[in-house]
Tab-separated table of C-alpha atoms and ligand atoms in Angstrom:
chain	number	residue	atom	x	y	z
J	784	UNK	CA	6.717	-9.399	14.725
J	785	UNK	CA	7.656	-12.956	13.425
J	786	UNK	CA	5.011	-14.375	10.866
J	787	UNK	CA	5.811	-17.694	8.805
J	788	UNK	CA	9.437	-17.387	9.050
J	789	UNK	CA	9.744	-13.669	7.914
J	790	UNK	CA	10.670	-10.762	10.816
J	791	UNK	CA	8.457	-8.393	9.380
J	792	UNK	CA	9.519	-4.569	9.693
J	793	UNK	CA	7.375	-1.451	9.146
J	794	UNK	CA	9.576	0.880	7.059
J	795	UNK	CA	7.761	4.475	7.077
J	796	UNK	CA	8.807	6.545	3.350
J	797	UNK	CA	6.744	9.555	3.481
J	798	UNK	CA	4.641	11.300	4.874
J	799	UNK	CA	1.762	13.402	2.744
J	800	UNK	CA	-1.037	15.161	3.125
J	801	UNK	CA	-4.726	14.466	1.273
J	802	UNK	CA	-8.242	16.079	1.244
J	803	UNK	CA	-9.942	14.139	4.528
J	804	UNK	CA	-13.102	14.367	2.437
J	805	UNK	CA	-11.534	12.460	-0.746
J	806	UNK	CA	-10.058	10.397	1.903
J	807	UNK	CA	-13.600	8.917	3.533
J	808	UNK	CA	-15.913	9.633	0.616
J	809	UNK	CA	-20.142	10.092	1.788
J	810	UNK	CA	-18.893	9.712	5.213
J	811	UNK	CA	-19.471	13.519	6.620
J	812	UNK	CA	-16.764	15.381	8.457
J	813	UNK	CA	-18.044	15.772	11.651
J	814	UNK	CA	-17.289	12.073	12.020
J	815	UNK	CA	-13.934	11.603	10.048
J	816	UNK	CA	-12.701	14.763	11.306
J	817	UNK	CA	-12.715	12.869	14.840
J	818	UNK	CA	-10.947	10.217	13.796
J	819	UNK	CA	-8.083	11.980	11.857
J	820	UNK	CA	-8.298	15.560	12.389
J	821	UNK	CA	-7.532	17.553	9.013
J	822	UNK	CA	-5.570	21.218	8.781
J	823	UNK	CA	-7.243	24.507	7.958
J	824	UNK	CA	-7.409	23.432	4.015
J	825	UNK	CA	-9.214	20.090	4.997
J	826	UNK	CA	-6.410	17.932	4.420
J	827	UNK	CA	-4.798	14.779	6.374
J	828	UNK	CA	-1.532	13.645	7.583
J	829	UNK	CA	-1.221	9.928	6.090
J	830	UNK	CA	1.920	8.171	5.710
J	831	UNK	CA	3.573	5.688	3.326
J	832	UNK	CA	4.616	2.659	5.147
J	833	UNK	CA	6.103	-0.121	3.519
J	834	UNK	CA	6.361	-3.407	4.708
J	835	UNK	CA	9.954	-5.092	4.777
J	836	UNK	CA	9.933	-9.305	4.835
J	837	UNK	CA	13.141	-11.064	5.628
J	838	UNK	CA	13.199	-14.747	5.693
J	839	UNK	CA	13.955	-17.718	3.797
J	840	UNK	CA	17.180	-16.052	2.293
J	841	UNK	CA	15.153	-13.124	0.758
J	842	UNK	CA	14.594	-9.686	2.132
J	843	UNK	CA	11.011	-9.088	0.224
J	844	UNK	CA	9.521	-4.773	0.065
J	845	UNK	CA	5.943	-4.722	-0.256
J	846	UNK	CA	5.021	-1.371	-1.738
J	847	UNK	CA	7.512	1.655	-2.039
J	848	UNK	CA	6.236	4.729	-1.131
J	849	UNK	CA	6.429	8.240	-2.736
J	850	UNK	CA	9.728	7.989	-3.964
J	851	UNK	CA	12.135	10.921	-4.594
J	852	UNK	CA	11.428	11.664	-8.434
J	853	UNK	CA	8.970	14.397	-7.090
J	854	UNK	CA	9.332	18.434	-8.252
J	855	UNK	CA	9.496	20.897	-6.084
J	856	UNK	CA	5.866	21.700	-6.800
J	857	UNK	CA	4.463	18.261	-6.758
J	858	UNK	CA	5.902	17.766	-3.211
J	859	UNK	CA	3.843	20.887	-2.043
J	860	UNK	CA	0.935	19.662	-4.044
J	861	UNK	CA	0.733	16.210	-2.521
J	862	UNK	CA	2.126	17.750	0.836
J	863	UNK	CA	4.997	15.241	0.780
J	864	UNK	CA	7.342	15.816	3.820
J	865	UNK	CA	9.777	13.563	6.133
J	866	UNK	CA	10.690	11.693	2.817
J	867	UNK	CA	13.284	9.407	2.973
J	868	UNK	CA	15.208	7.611	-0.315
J	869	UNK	CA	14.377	4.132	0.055
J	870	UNK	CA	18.060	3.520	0.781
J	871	UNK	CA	17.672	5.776	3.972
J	872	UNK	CA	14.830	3.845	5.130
J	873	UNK	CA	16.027	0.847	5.092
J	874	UNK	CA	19.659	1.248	6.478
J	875	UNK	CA	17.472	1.318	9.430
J	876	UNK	CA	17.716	-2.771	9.420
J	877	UNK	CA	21.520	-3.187	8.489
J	878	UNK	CA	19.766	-3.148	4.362
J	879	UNK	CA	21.090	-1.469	1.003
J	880	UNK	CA	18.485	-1.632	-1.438
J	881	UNK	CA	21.245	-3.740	-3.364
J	882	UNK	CA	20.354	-6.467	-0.742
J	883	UNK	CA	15.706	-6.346	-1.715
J	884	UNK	CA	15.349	-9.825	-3.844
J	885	UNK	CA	12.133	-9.206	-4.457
J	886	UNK	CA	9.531	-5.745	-4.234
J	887	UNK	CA	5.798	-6.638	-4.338
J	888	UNK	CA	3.951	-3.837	-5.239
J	889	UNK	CA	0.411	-3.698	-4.350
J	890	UNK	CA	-1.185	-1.485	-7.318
J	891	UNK	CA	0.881	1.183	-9.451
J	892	UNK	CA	-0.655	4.582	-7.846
J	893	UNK	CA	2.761	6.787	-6.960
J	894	UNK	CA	2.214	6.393	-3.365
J	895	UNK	CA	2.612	3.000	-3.600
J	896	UNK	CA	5.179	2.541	-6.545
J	897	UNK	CA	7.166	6.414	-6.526
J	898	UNK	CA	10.031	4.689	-4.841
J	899	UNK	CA	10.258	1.272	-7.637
J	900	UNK	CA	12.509	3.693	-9.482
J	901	UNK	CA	14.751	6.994	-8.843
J	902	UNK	CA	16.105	9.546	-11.064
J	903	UNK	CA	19.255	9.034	-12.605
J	904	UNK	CA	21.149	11.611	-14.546
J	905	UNK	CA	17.726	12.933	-15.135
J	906	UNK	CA	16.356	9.244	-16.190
J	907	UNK	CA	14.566	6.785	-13.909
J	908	UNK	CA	16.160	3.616	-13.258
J	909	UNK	CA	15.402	1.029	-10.681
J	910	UNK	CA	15.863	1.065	-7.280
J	911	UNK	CA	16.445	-2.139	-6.505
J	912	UNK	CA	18.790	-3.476	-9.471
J	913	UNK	CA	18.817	-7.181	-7.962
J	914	UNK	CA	15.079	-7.429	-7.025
J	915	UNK	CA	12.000	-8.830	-9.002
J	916	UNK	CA	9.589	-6.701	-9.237
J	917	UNK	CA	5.801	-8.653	-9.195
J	918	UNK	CA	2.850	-6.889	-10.116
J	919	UNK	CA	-0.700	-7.853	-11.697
J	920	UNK	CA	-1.379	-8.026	-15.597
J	921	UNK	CA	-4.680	-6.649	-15.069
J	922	UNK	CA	-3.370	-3.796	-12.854
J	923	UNK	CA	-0.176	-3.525	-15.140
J	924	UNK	CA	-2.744	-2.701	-18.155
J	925	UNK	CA	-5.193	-0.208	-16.513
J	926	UNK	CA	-2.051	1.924	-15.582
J	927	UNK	CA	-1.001	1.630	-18.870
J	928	UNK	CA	-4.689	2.711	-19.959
J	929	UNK	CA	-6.267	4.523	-16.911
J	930	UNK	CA	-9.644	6.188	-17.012
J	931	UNK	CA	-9.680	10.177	-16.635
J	932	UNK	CA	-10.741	9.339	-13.264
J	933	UNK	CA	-7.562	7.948	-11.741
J	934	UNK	CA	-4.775	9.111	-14.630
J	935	UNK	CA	-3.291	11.081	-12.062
J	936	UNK	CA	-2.227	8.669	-10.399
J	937	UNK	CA	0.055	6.711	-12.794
J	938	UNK	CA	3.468	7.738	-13.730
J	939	UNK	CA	4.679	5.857	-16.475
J	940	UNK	CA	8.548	5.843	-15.104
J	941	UNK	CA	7.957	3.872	-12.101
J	942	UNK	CA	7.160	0.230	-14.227
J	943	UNK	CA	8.530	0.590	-17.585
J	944	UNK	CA	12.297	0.747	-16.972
J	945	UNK	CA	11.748	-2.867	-15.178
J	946	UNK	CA	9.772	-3.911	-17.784
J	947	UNK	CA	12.473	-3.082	-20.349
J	948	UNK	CA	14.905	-4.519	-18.610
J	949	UNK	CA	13.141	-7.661	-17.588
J	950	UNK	CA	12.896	-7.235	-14.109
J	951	UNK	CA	9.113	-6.880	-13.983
J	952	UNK	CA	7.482	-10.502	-13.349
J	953	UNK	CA	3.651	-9.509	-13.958
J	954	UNK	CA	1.456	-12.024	-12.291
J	955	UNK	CA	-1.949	-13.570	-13.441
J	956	UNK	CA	-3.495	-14.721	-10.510
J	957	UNK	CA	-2.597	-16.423	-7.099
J	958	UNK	CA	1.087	-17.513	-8.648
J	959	UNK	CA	3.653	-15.690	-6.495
J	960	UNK	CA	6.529	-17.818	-6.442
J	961	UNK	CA	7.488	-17.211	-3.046
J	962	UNK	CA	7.574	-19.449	0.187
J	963	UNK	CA	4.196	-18.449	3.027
J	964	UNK	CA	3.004	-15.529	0.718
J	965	UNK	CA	-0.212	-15.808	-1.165
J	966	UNK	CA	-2.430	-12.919	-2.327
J	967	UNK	CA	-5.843	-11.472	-1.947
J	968	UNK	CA	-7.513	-9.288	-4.834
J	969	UNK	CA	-9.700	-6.396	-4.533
J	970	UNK	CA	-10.899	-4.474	-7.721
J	971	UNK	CA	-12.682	-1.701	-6.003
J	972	UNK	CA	-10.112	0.854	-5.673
J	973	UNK	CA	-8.104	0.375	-8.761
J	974	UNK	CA	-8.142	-2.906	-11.603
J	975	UNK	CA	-6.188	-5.925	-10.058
J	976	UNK	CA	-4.699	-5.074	-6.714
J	977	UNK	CA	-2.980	-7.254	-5.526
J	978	UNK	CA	-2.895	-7.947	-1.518
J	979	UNK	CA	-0.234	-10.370	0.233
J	980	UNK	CA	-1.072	-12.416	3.175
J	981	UNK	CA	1.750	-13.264	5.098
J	982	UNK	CA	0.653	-16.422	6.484
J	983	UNK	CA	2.087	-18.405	10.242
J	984	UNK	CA	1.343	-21.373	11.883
J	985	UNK	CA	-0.073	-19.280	14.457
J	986	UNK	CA	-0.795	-15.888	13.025
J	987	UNK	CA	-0.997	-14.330	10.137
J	988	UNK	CA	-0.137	-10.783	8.649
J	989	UNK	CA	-2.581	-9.151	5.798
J	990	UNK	CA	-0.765	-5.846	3.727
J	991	UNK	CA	-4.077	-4.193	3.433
J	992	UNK	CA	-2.716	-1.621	0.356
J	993	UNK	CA	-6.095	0.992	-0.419
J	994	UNK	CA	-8.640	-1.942	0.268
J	995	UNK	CA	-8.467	-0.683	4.117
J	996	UNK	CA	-5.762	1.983	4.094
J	997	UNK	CA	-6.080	3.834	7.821
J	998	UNK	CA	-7.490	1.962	10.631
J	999	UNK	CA	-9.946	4.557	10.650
J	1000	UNK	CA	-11.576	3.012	7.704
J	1001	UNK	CA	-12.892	-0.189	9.369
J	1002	UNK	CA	-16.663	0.572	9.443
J	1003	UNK	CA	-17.511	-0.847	5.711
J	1004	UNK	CA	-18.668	2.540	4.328
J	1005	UNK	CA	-15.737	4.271	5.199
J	1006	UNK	CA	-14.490	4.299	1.973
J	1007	UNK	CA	-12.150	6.310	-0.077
J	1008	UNK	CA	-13.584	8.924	-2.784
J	1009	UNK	CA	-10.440	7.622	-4.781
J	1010	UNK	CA	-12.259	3.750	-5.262
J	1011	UNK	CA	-13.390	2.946	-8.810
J	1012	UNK	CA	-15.834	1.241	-7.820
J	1013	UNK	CA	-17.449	2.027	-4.262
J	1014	UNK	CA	-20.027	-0.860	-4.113
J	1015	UNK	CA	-17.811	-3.333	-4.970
J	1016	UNK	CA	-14.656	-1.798	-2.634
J	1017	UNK	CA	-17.226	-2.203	0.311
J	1018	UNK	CA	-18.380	-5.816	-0.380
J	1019	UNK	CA	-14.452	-6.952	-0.994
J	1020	UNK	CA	-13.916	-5.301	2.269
J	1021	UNK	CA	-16.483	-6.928	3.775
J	1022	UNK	CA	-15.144	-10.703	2.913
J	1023	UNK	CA	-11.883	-9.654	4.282
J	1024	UNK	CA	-13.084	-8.522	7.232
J	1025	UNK	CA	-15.206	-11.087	8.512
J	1026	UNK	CA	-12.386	-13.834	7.495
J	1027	UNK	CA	-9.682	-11.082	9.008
J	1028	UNK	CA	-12.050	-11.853	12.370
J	1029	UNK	CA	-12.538	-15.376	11.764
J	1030	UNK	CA	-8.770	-16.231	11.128
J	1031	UNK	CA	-7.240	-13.973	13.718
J	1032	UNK	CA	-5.105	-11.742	10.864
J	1033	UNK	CA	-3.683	-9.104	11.747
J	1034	UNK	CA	-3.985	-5.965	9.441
J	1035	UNK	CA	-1.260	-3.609	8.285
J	1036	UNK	CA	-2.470	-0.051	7.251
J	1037	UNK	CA	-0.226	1.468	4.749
J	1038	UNK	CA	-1.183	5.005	5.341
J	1039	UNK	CA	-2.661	5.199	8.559
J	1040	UNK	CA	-0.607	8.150	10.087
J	1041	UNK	CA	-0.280	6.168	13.808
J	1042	UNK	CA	-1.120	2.601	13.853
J	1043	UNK	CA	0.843	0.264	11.585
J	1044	UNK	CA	-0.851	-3.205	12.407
J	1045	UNK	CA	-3.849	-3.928	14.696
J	1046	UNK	CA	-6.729	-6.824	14.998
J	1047	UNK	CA	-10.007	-6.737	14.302
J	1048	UNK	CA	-13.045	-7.986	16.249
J	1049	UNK	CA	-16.531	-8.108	16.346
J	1050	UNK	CA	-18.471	-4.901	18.051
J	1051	UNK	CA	-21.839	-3.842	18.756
J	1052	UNK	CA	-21.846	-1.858	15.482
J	1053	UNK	CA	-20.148	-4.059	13.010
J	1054	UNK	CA	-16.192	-5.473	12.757
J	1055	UNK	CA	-13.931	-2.850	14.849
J	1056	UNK	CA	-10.620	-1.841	15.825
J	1057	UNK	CA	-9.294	-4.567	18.466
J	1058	UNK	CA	-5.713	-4.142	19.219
J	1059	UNK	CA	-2.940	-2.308	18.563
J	1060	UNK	CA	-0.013	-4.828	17.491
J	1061	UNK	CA	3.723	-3.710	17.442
J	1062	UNK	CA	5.784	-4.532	14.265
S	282	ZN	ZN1	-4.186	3.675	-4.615
């Protein structure tokens, strides 16, 4: 898929596993369980797909994945399998991670940002040494001071050797400094994430991060558990939606175990699924 002037690649990480009922929140199992059918201790197959931008002299990540700084026990905890070093992944397009100028990462849970760093002689240190990394101030500072609700989900290693070494640009707003990329925000899930919209003369591409992470959760109530704040996740979903509809975006679902990208539409019910687009 072509979008502004950027072939735009869907680079799969991980895969993992998660509780389906953490996964869709008050939405009961019957109905998820259809959808994505869980194992026999209730969890999910989800996967970590990146999205890889190359265009206007820059090869741009969005989000990294799991990484590979994971125990032995973690892995089995989180049900990580099929991972792949980000280095692996993208050799896949003719890429070193030498070769990433820039790595836009959506929020700082360790699905998302595992892979910004990797263990070196037993100390993390970037993945990408010539990228910029871009992240939000607000989301920068609730990782850095999380709530007991969603501690578990920051790992201090994957920001603070860029930040030490300067290659952390955090971002205060709409100011990426990048050609046909401008962001969306959504607060619901987690403080300040941070959602780029690829944008073409013709058609446009939205990285959808944990504001809409399966396809499955389309229907505005289906909703992680994980969100911070499940009112406000549904109406910010909502917005995006309807302009998703309006605008003709297409939507890329960073952990939706089968579909990578699809449209949406307007249904009997509500906004649905519409197609199924290649990338
Ligand atoms: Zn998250």
């Amino acid at each position: 898929m072509d979008v502004g002037g950027y072939k735009c690649h869907a680079v799969e990480m991980c895969d993992f596993l998660l509780d389906g009922g953490a996964m869709f929140g008050v939405v009961p199992k019957p109905l998820w369980d259809r959808k994505i059918p869980s194992d026999a201790k209730n969890r999910i197959p989800l996967k970590s797909r990146s999205l890889l931008l190359c265009g206007h002299g820059r090869n741009i990540l969005i989000d990294t994945g799991c990484g590979t700084k994971f125990s032995e026990k973690e892995l089995a905890i989180y049900g990580v399998t099929a991972t792949r070093s980000p280095d692996e992944a993208l050799r896949d397009y003719g890429l070193s991670t030498a070769e990433i100028t820039d790595v836009i990462l959506t929020h700082l849970h360790f699905d998302h940002a595992g892979g910004t760093t990797f263990l070196k002689e037993g100390n993390a240190v970037p993945t990408f040494p010539n990228a910029t990394y871009y992240i939000q101030k607000r989301q920068l500072n609730w990782a850095k001071y999380p709530t007991l609700r969603d501690r578990a989900s920051f790992f201090a290693e994957n920001w603070t050797p860029m930040e030490t070494n300067g290659q952390l640009r955090v971002l205060d707003g709409n100011n990426l400094p990048i050609d046909g990329i401008e962001l969306l925000f959504s607060d619901g899930h987690t403080c300040g994430q941070q959602l780029p919209l690829i944008t073409g003369e013709t058609e446009s591409l939205l990285f959808c991060g944990d504001l809409i992470p399966t396809s499955a959760h389309i229907p505005i109530p289906w909703h992680m558990g994980y969100d911070n704040q499940p009112l406000l996740i549904m109406s910010e979903k909502e917005g995006v939606l309807k302009q998703a509809v309006a605008k003709n975006w297409t939507l890329f679902f960073e952990h939706d175990p089968t579909v990578a990208a699809a449209t949406v539409k307007e249904g009997r019910k509500g906004i649905e699924l519409d197609q199924v687009v290649k990338i």
